[in-house]
Amino acid sequence: LFCTPGSPFEKQAIKDLEMEKAASQNISAEAKEKAIAARNEARKLQALPHKIRQDILCAMADALLNRKEELLEANTKDMEAAEVDGVASALKNRLKLTDGKLETLAGGLRQLADLPDPLGVVKSKRELADGMELSLITVPIGVLMIIFESRPDSMPQISALSIASGNGLLLKGGKEATHSNAAIYKVLGDAIEAGSNGAIKRDIIALITSRGQVSDMLALDNVIDLVIPRGSNALVSYIKANTKIPVLGHADGVCHVYIDSSASASAATKIAIDA
């Protein structure tokens, strides 16, 4: 719009532009701070014994059960909002948290804690010359940015795998699970600090809450090492087209189902629909 110089409209337009610019700078600064903090805490975790990572995972498992009322209360808010917004029943089923889901999650985290250390494993070794060997050894990736669908139970799973492998993590969940994700993030953050006796801060995992932060973080190719988007074809294609960071993502979903001639028609139908 064209404004008369010195008019109230021009003053308001200038004010709006300045506010928009300031907000953009704040988002960029916050996004970078979160990514760098996750990287710093991950590097600290990598230098600590495997036992610390195991303790953190066990503390996370305990917290999911000990504070389940807090998590279920937050999830109820998301379920009520989904009902008002007319969200499809299939999505509401994925969105809903239950005692059973939390118990399954806690059990999975404890199983992960019991596994051998995935870091420092020599996968192969080759002698290049006399006294010179080339070894392939497992190491952390660094900082992961993962965008996942509206399934709040994905957050503990992704967080646990990241901690177990010594990586920093940036998480962006679906807007339908806003309250659930915030509650889970708080519970897991407390568990990380308690399980490590304060050696690792909750900053090793960061929760991204706005699209603006996602866009800003896609530019942080000097901090973030891998982006894993889970969502629509359009989302994955957008991520790939707007970042220099390596992206591990599907562009199209491809499901193959083999049905043997001995299968019953009803069973075959259920399998095909589920796939």
Coordinates of N, CA and C in Angstrom, one line a residue, residues 30-207:
E30 N 16.6 -17.6 18.8 CA 16.1 -18.7 19.6 C 16.4 -20.1 19.0
A31 N 16.1 -20.2 17.7 CA 16.3 -21.5 17.0 C 17.8 -21.9 17.1
K32 N 18.7 -20.9 16.8 CA 20.1 -21.2 16.8 C 20.6 -21.5 18.2
E33 N 20.1 -20.9 19.2 CA 20.5 -21.2 20.6 C 20.1 -22.6 21.0
K34 N 18.9 -23.0 20.6 CA 18.4 -24.4 20.9 C 19.3 -25.4 20.2
A35 N 19.6 -25.2 19.0 CA 20.4 -26.1 18.2 C 21.8 -26.2 18.8
I36 N 22.4 -25.1 19.1 CA 23.8 -25.1 19.7 C 23.8 -25.8 21.1
A37 N 22.8 -25.5 21.9 CA 22.7 -26.1 23.2 C 22.6 -27.6 23.1
A38 N 21.7 -28.1 22.2 CA 21.6 -29.6 22.0 C 22.9 -30.2 21.6
R39 N 23.7 -29.5 20.7 CA 25.0 -30.0 20.3 C 26.0 -30.0 21.4
N40 N 26.0 -29.0 22.2 CA 26.9 -28.9 23.4 C 26.6 -30.1 24.4
E41 N 25.4 -30.3 24.7 CA 25.0 -31.3 25.7 C 25.3 -32.7 25.1
A42 N 25.1 -32.9 23.8 CA 25.4 -34.2 23.2 C 26.8 -34.5 23.2
R43 N 27.7 -33.5 23.0 CA 29.1 -33.7 23.1 C 29.5 -34.1 24.5
K44 N 28.9 -33.5 25.5 CA 29.2 -33.9 26.9 C 28.7 -35.3 27.2
L45 N 27.6 -35.7 26.6 CA 27.1 -37.1 26.9 C 28.0 -38.1 26.2
Q46 N 28.5 -37.8 25.0 CA 29.4 -38.7 24.3 C 30.6 -39.0 25.1
A47 N 31.1 -38.1 25.9 CA 32.3 -38.2 26.7 C 32.1 -39.0 28.0
L48 N 30.8 -39.3 28.3 CA 30.5 -40.0 29.6 C 30.3 -41.5 29.3
P49 N 30.5 -42.3 30.4 CA 30.3 -43.7 30.3 C 28.9 -44.1 29.8
H50 N 28.9 -45.3 29.2 CA 27.6 -45.9 28.7 C 26.6 -46.0 29.9
K51 N 27.1 -46.2 31.1 CA 26.2 -46.3 32.3 C 25.3 -45.1 32.5
I52 N 25.9 -43.9 32.2 CA 25.1 -42.7 32.3 C 23.9 -42.7 31.4
R53 N 24.1 -43.1 30.1 CA 23.0 -43.1 29.2 C 22.0 -44.2 29.6
Q54 N 22.4 -45.3 30.2 CA 21.5 -46.3 30.7 C 20.7 -45.7 31.8
D55 N 21.3 -45.0 32.7 CA 20.6 -44.4 33.9 C 19.6 -43.4 33.4
I56 N 19.9 -42.6 32.4 CA 19.0 -41.6 31.9 C 17.7 -42.3 31.3
L57 N 18.0 -43.4 30.5 CA 16.9 -44.1 29.9 C 15.9 -44.7 31.0
C58 N 16.5 -45.3 32.0 CA 15.7 -45.8 33.1 C 14.9 -44.8 33.8
A59 N 15.6 -43.6 34.0 CA 14.9 -42.5 34.7 C 13.7 -42.0 33.8
M60 N 13.9 -42.0 32.5 CA 12.8 -41.6 31.6 C 11.7 -42.6 31.6
A61 N 12.0 -43.8 31.7 CA 11.0 -44.9 31.8 C 10.2 -44.7 33.1
D62 N 10.9 -44.5 34.2 CA 10.2 -44.3 35.5 C 9.3 -43.1 35.5
A63 N 9.8 -42.0 34.9 CA 9.0 -40.8 34.9 C 7.7 -40.9 34.1
L64 N 7.7 -41.6 33.0 CA 6.5 -41.8 32.2 C 5.4 -42.4 33.0
L65 N 5.8 -43.3 34.0 CA 4.8 -44.0 34.8 C 4.5 -43.2 36.1
N66 N 5.5 -42.6 36.7 CA 5.3 -41.9 37.9 C 4.5 -40.6 37.7
R67 N 4.6 -40.1 36.5 CA 3.9 -38.8 36.3 C 2.8 -39.0 35.2
K68 N 2.3 -40.1 35.1 CA 1.3 -40.4 34.0 C 0.0 -39.6 34.1
E69 N -0.4 -39.2 35.4 CA -1.6 -38.4 35.5 C -1.4 -37.0 34.8
E70 N -0.2 -36.5 35.0 CA 0.2 -35.2 34.4 C 0.1 -35.3 32.9
L71 N 0.6 -36.4 32.3 CA 0.6 -36.6 30.9 C -0.8 -36.9 30.3
L72 N -1.6 -37.7 31.0 CA -2.9 -38.0 30.6 C -3.8 -36.8 30.6
E73 N -3.6 -35.9 31.6 CA -4.4 -34.7 31.8 C -4.1 -33.8 30.6
A74 N -2.8 -33.6 30.2 CA -2.5 -32.8 29.0 C -3.1 -33.4 27.8
N75 N -3.0 -34.7 27.7 CA -3.5 -35.4 26.5 C -5.0 -35.2 26.3
T76 N -5.7 -35.2 27.5 CA -7.2 -35.0 27.4 C -7.5 -33.6 26.8
K77 N -6.7 -32.6 27.0 CA -6.9 -31.3 26.4 C -6.8 -31.4 24.9
D78 N -5.8 -32.1 24.4 CA -5.7 -32.3 23.0 C -6.8 -33.1 22.4
M79 N -7.3 -34.1 23.1 CA -8.4 -34.9 22.6 C -9.7 -34.1 22.6
E80 N -9.9 -33.2 23.5 CA -11.1 -32.4 23.5 C -11.0 -31.4 22.4
A81 N -9.8 -30.8 22.1 CA -9.7 -29.9 21.0 C -9.9 -30.6 19.7
A82 N -9.4 -31.9 19.6 CA -9.6 -32.6 18.4 C -11.0 -32.9 18.1
E83 N -11.8 -33.1 19.2 CA -13.2 -33.4 19.0 C -13.9 -32.1 18.5
V84 N -13.6 -31.0 19.0 CA -14.2 -29.7 18.6 C -13.8 -29.4 17.1
D85 N -12.6 -29.7 16.8 CA -12.1 -29.4 15.4 C -12.6 -30.5 14.4
G86 N -13.2 -31.5 14.8 CA -13.7 -32.5 13.9 C -12.6 -33.4 13.3
V87 N -11.5 -33.7 14.1 CA -10.4 -34.5 13.6 C -10.9 -35.9 13.3
A88 N -10.4 -36.5 12.3 CA -10.8 -37.9 11.9 C -10.5 -38.9 13.0
S89 N -11.3 -39.9 13.1 CA -11.2 -40.8 14.2 C -9.9 -41.6 14.2
A90 N -9.4 -41.8 13.0 CA -8.1 -42.5 12.9 C -7.0 -41.7 13.5
L91 N -7.0 -40.4 13.3 CA -6.0 -39.5 13.9 C -6.2 -39.4 15.4
K92 N -7.4 -39.4 15.8 CA -7.7 -39.3 17.2 C -7.2 -40.5 18.0
N93 N -7.2 -41.7 17.3 CA -6.7 -42.9 17.9 C -5.2 -42.8 18.1
R94 N -4.5 -42.2 17.1 CA -3.1 -42.1 17.2 C -2.7 -41.0 18.3
L95 N -3.6 -40.0 18.4 CA -3.3 -38.9 19.3 C -3.5 -39.3 20.8
K96 N -4.4 -40.3 21.0 CA -4.8 -40.6 22.4 C -3.7 -41.4 23.2
L97 N -3.4 -40.9 24.4 CA -2.5 -41.6 25.3 C -3.3 -42.4 26.3
T98 N -2.8 -43.6 26.7 CA -3.5 -44.4 27.7 C -2.5 -45.0 28.7
D99 N -3.0 -45.6 29.8 CA -2.1 -46.2 30.7 C -1.3 -47.3 30.0
G100 N -2.0 -48.1 29.1 CA -1.3 -49.2 28.4 C -0.2 -48.7 27.5
K101 N -0.4 -47.6 26.8 CA 0.6 -47.0 25.9 C 1.8 -46.6 26.7
L102 N 1.6 -45.9 27.9 CA 2.7 -45.5 28.7 C 3.5 -46.6 29.3
E103 N 2.8 -47.7 29.7 CA 3.5 -48.8 30.2 C 4.3 -49.5 29.1
T104 N 3.8 -49.6 27.9 CA 4.5 -50.1 26.8 C 5.8 -49.3 26.5
L105 N 5.6 -48.0 26.5 CA 6.7 -47.1 26.2 C 7.8 -47.3 27.3
A106 N 7.4 -47.3 28.6 CA 8.4 -47.5 29.6 C 9.1 -48.8 29.5
G107 N 8.4 -49.9 29.1 CA 9.0 -51.1 28.9 C 10.0 -51.1 27.8
G108 N 9.7 -50.4 26.7 CA 10.6 -50.3 25.6 C 11.8 -49.5 25.9
L109 N 11.7 -48.5 26.7 CA 12.9 -47.7 27.2 C 13.8 -48.5 28.0
R110 N 13.3 -49.4 28.9 CA 14.1 -50.2 29.7 C 14.8 -51.3 28.9
Q111 N 14.1 -51.8 27.9 CA 14.8 -52.8 27.0 C 15.9 -52.1 26.3
L112 N 15.7 -50.9 25.9 CA 16.8 -50.2 25.2 C 18.0 -49.9 26.1
A113 N 17.7 -49.6 27.3 CA 18.8 -49.4 28.3 C 19.6 -50.7 28.5
D114 N 19.0 -51.8 28.4 CA 19.7 -53.1 28.6 C 20.5 -53.6 27.5
L115 N 20.4 -52.9 26.3 CA 21.2 -53.3 25.1 C 22.6 -52.9 25.3
P116 N 23.6 -53.6 24.6 CA 25.0 -53.2 24.6 C 25.2 -51.8 24.1
D117 N 26.2 -51.1 24.4 CA 26.6 -49.8 24.0 C 26.7 -49.8 22.4
P118 N 25.9 -49.0 21.7 CA 25.9 -48.9 20.3 C 27.1 -48.1 19.8
L119 N 27.8 -47.4 20.7 CA 28.9 -46.6 20.2 C 30.3 -47.2 20.4
G120 N 31.2 -46.9 19.6 CA 32.5 -47.5 19.7 C 32.7 -48.9 19.2
V121 N 31.7 -49.4 18.5 CA 31.7 -50.8 18.0 C 32.5 -50.8 16.7
V122 N 33.5 -51.7 16.6 CA 34.3 -51.8 15.4 C 33.5 -52.8 14.5
K123 N 33.0 -52.2 13.4 CA 32.2 -53.0 12.4 C 33.1 -53.7 11.4
S124 N 34.2 -53.1 11.1 CA 35.1 -53.8 10.2 C 36.5 -53.2 10.3
K125 N 37.5 -53.9 9.9 CA 38.9 -53.4 10.0 C 39.7 -53.9 8.8
R126 N 40.5 -53.0 8.3 CA 41.3 -53.4 7.1 C 42.7 -52.9 7.2
E127 N 43.6 -53.7 6.8 CA 45.0 -53.3 6.9 C 45.4 -52.6 5.5
L128 N 45.7 -51.4 5.6 CA 46.1 -50.6 4.3 C 47.5 -50.8 4.0
A129 N 48.4 -50.9 5.0 CA 49.8 -51.0 4.8 C 50.4 -51.5 6.1
D130 N 51.6 -51.9 6.1 CA 52.3 -52.4 7.3 C 52.2 -51.3 8.4
G131 N 51.5 -51.7 9.5 CA 51.4 -50.8 10.6 C 50.3 -49.8 10.4
M132 N 49.5 -49.9 9.4 CA 48.4 -48.9 9.1 C 47.1 -49.6 8.9
E133 N 46.1 -49.4 9.8 CA 44.8 -50.1 9.7 C 43.7 -49.0 9.6
L134 N 42.7 -49.4 8.8 CA 41.5 -48.5 8.6 C 40.3 -49.3 9.3
S135 N 39.7 -48.6 10.3 CA 38.6 -49.2 11.0 C 37.3 -48.5 10.8
L136 N 36.2 -49.2 10.7 CA 34.9 -48.7 10.6 C 34.3 -48.8 12.0
I137 N 34.1 -47.6 12.7 CA 33.6 -47.6 14.1 C 32.3 -46.8 14.2
T138 N 31.4 -47.3 15.0 CA 30.1 -46.6 15.2 C 30.3 -45.3 16.1
V139 N 29.8 -44.2 15.6 CA 29.9 -42.9 16.4 C 28.5 -42.2 16.3
P140 N 28.3 -41.3 17.2 CA 27.0 -40.5 17.1 C 27.0 -39.7 15.8
I141 N 25.8 -39.4 15.3 CA 25.7 -38.5 14.1 C 25.9 -37.1 14.5
G142 N 25.4 -36.6 15.6 CA 25.6 -35.2 16.1 C 24.3 -34.7 16.6
V143 N 23.7 -33.8 15.8 CA 22.4 -33.2 16.2 C 21.4 -33.6 15.1
L144 N 20.3 -34.2 15.6 CA 19.2 -34.6 14.7 C 18.0 -33.7 14.8
M145 N 17.4 -33.4 13.7 CA 16.1 -32.6 13.7 C 15.1 -33.6 13.1
I146 N 14.1 -33.9 14.0 CA 13.0 -34.8 13.6 C 11.7 -34.2 13.6
I147 N 11.0 -34.2 12.5 CA 9.6 -33.7 12.4 C 8.7 -34.9 12.4
F148 N 7.8 -35.1 13.3 CA 7.0 -36.3 13.4 C 5.5 -35.9 13.4
E149 N 4.7 -36.9 13.1 CA 3.2 -36.7 13.0 C 2.6 -36.6 14.4
S150 N 1.3 -36.5 14.4 CA 0.6 -36.2 15.7 C 0.4 -37.4 16.5
R151 N 1.5 -38.0 16.9 CA 1.5 -39.2 17.8 C 2.4 -38.8 19.0
P152 N 1.8 -38.4 20.1 CA 2.7 -38.0 21.2 C 3.6 -39.1 21.8
D153 N 3.1 -40.4 21.6 CA 4.0 -41.5 22.0 C 5.2 -41.7 21.2
S154 N 5.3 -41.0 20.1 CA 6.6 -41.0 19.3 C 7.7 -40.3 20.0
M155 N 7.4 -39.2 20.8 CA 8.4 -38.4 21.4 C 9.3 -39.2 22.3
P156 N 8.8 -40.0 23.3 CA 9.7 -40.8 24.2 C 10.5 -41.8 23.4
Q157 N 9.9 -42.4 22.3 CA 10.7 -43.3 21.6 C 11.8 -42.7 20.8
I158 N 11.6 -41.6 20.2 CA 12.6 -40.9 19.4 C 13.7 -40.3 20.4
S159 N 13.2 -39.8 21.5 CA 14.2 -39.2 22.5 C 15.1 -40.3 23.1
A160 N 14.5 -41.4 23.4 CA 15.3 -42.5 23.9 C 16.3 -43.0 23.0
L161 N 16.0 -43.2 21.7 CA 16.9 -43.6 20.7 C 18.1 -42.6 20.5
S162 N 17.7 -41.3 20.6 CA 18.7 -40.3 20.5 C 19.7 -40.3 21.6
I163 N 19.2 -40.4 22.9 CA 20.0 -40.5 24.0 C 20.9 -41.7 24.0
A164 N 20.3 -42.9 23.6 CA 21.1 -44.1 23.6 C 22.3 -44.0 22.6
S165 N 22.1 -43.3 21.6 CA 23.1 -43.2 20.6 C 24.0 -41.9 20.7
G166 N 23.8 -41.2 21.8 CA 24.6 -40.0 22.1 C 24.4 -38.8 21.2
N167 N 23.2 -38.6 20.7 CA 22.9 -37.5 19.8 C 22.1 -36.4 20.5
G168 N 22.3 -35.2 20.0 CA 21.4 -34.1 20.4 C 20.1 -34.2 19.5
L169 N 19.0 -33.6 20.0 CA 17.8 -33.8 19.3 C 16.9 -32.5 19.3
L170 N 16.4 -32.2 18.1 CA 15.4 -31.1 17.9 C 14.1 -31.8 17.4
L171 N 13.0 -31.5 18.1 CA 11.8 -32.2 17.8 C 10.7 -31.2 17.4
K172 N 9.9 -31.6 16.4 CA 8.8 -30.8 16.0 C 7.6 -31.7 15.8
G173 N 6.6 -31.7 16.7 CA 5.5 -32.6 16.6 C 4.3 -31.9 16.0
G174 N 3.2 -32.7 15.7 CA 2.0 -32.1 15.1 C 1.3 -31.2 16.1
K175 N 0.6 -30.2 15.5 CA -0.1 -29.2 16.3 C -1.2 -29.8 17.1
E176 N -1.8 -30.9 16.6 CA -2.9 -31.5 17.3 C -2.4 -32.1 18.7
A177 N -1.1 -32.3 18.9 CA -0.6 -32.8 20.2 C 0.1 -31.8 21.0
T178 N -0.2 -30.6 20.8 CA 0.6 -29.5 21.5 C 0.7 -29.7 23.0
H179 N -0.4 -29.9 23.7 CA -0.4 -30.0 25.1 C 0.4 -31.3 25.5
S180 N 0.1 -32.4 24.8 CA 0.8 -33.7 25.2 C 2.3 -33.6 25.0
N181 N 2.7 -33.0 23.9 CA 4.1 -32.9 23.6 C 4.8 -32.0 24.6
A182 N 4.2 -30.9 25.0 CA 4.8 -30.0 26.0 C 4.9 -30.7 27.3
A183 N 3.9 -31.5 27.7 CA 4.0 -32.2 29.0 C 5.0 -33.3 29.0
I184 N 5.1 -34.1 27.9 CA 6.1 -35.1 27.7 C 7.5 -34.6 27.7
Y185 N 7.7 -33.4 27.0 CA 9.0 -32.8 27.0 C 9.5 -32.4 28.4
K186 N 8.6 -31.9 29.2 CA 8.9 -31.4 30.6 C 9.3 -32.7 31.4
V187 N 8.5 -33.7 31.3 CA 8.8 -34.9 32.1 C 10.1 -35.6 31.7
L188 N 10.3 -35.7 30.4 CA 11.6 -36.2 29.9 C 12.8 -35.4 30.3
G189 N 12.6 -34.1 30.2 CA 13.7 -33.2 30.5 C 14.1 -33.3 32.0
D190 N 13.1 -33.4 32.9 CA 13.4 -33.6 34.3 C 14.1 -34.9 34.5
A191 N 13.7 -36.0 33.8 CA 14.3 -37.3 33.9 C 15.7 -37.3 33.4
I192 N 16.0 -36.6 32.4 CA 17.4 -36.5 31.8 C 18.3 -35.9 32.9
E193 N 17.9 -34.8 33.5 CA 18.8 -34.2 34.5 C 18.9 -35.0 35.8
A194 N 17.8 -35.7 36.2 CA 17.8 -36.5 37.4 C 18.6 -37.8 37.1
G195 N 18.4 -38.4 36.0 CA 19.1 -39.6 35.7 C 20.6 -39.5 35.5
S196 N 21.1 -38.3 35.1 CA 22.5 -38.0 34.9 C 23.1 -37.3 36.1
N197 N 22.3 -37.1 37.2 CA 22.7 -36.3 38.4 C 23.2 -34.9 38.0
G198 N 22.5 -34.3 37.0 CA 22.9 -33.0 36.6 C 24.0 -32.9 35.6
A199 N 24.6 -34.0 35.2 CA 25.7 -33.9 34.3 C 25.2 -33.5 32.9
I200 N 24.0 -33.8 32.5 CA 23.4 -33.5 31.2 C 22.2 -32.7 31.5
K201 N 22.1 -31.5 30.8 CA 20.9 -30.7 30.9 C 19.8 -31.1 29.9
R202 N 18.6 -30.7 30.2 CA 17.5 -31.0 29.4 C 17.6 -30.4 28.0
D203 N 18.5 -29.5 27.8 CA 18.8 -28.8 26.5 C 19.2 -29.8 25.4
I204 N 19.6 -31.0 25.8 CA 20.1 -32.0 24.8 C 18.9 -32.3 23.9
I205 N 17.7 -32.1 24.4 CA 16.5 -32.3 23.6 C 15.7 -30.9 23.5
A206 N 15.4 -30.4 22.4 CA 14.7 -29.2 22.3 C 13.4 -29.4 21.5
L207 N 12.3 -28.8 22.0 CA 11.0 -28.9 21.4 C 10.8 -27.6 20.5

